[in-house]
XYZ file of C-alpha atoms in Angstrom:
88
model
C 0.000 0.000 0.000
C 1.357 3.404 -0.904
C 2.342 5.699 1.883
C 0.564 8.969 2.025
C 2.770 11.993 2.146
C 1.973 14.761 4.470
C 0.831 17.785 2.549
C 1.830 20.963 4.201
C -0.855 23.588 4.217
C -0.564 26.406 1.763
C -0.864 29.802 3.332
C -0.534 32.036 0.284
C -0.459 32.119 -3.488
C 3.340 32.273 -3.347
C 3.387 28.932 -1.530
C 1.216 27.414 -4.219
C 3.373 28.877 -6.988
C 6.578 27.633 -5.322
C 5.152 24.110 -4.937
C 3.982 24.174 -8.556
C 7.502 25.065 -9.718
C 9.006 22.314 -7.565
C 6.623 19.743 -8.989
C 7.319 20.990 -12.503
C 11.060 20.498 -11.988
C 10.516 16.993 -10.593
C 8.270 16.091 -13.520
C 10.831 17.407 -16.027
C 13.639 15.401 -14.426
C 11.537 12.234 -14.369
C 10.498 12.827 -17.980
C 14.153 13.110 -19.039
C 14.970 9.892 -17.196
C 12.069 8.076 -18.849
C 13.190 9.314 -22.286
C 16.732 8.111 -21.609
C 15.575 4.684 -20.455
C 13.123 4.362 -23.359
C 15.913 5.235 -25.765
C 18.049 2.462 -24.302
C 15.210 -0.037 -24.664
C 14.290 0.837 -28.215
C 17.713 1.511 -29.664
C 18.964 -1.022 -32.131
C 21.761 -3.103 -30.858
C 23.884 -2.410 -33.904
C 27.087 -2.646 -32.023
C 30.011 -3.561 -34.134
C 29.529 -7.215 -34.961
C 32.339 -9.321 -36.255
C 32.042 -10.708 -39.769
C 31.120 -14.177 -38.476
C 28.408 -12.744 -36.216
C 26.937 -10.828 -39.172
C 26.869 -14.009 -41.268
C 25.164 -15.936 -38.452
C 22.579 -13.158 -38.091
C 21.745 -13.229 -41.813
C 21.596 -17.029 -41.857
C 19.187 -16.927 -38.939
C 16.913 -14.474 -40.787
C 17.103 -16.625 -43.913
C 16.112 -19.748 -41.972
C 13.147 -17.921 -40.438
C 11.990 -16.808 -43.899
C 12.422 -20.347 -45.262
C 10.468 -21.783 -42.341
C 7.616 -19.324 -42.973
C 7.470 -20.161 -46.677
C 7.479 -23.905 -45.988
C 4.698 -23.523 -43.411
C 2.565 -21.614 -45.915
C 3.293 -24.248 -48.573
C 2.183 -27.063 -46.254
C -0.991 -25.202 -45.291
C -1.772 -24.499 -48.949
C -1.252 -28.145 -49.814
C -3.533 -29.306 -47.035
C -6.337 -26.776 -47.433
C -6.041 -26.008 -51.168
C -5.816 -22.276 -50.611
C -4.655 -19.981 -47.884
C -8.156 -18.520 -47.629
C -9.674 -21.978 -46.997
C -7.763 -22.216 -43.734
C -10.263 -19.865 -42.120
C -13.355 -21.605 -43.525
C -13.130 -24.756 -41.413
């Protein structure tokens, strides 16, 4: 359960304005941190790969494409058409 923070009473408009500025700064800092972390998550991991690692990566993609084509071919052979798969 989340702890409730004590909210100090505001006695004037200046207090409200000061708290608003503090919260704005906190929000900006947290927003920058979120952007930095999101950038790390979504950035491509295109670190310098050795030649053998590049070849393995492309072979892996080729095998995935081949597997997809063979799966579609088997489904077409069994059902006669790709659209007939959804009719049963």
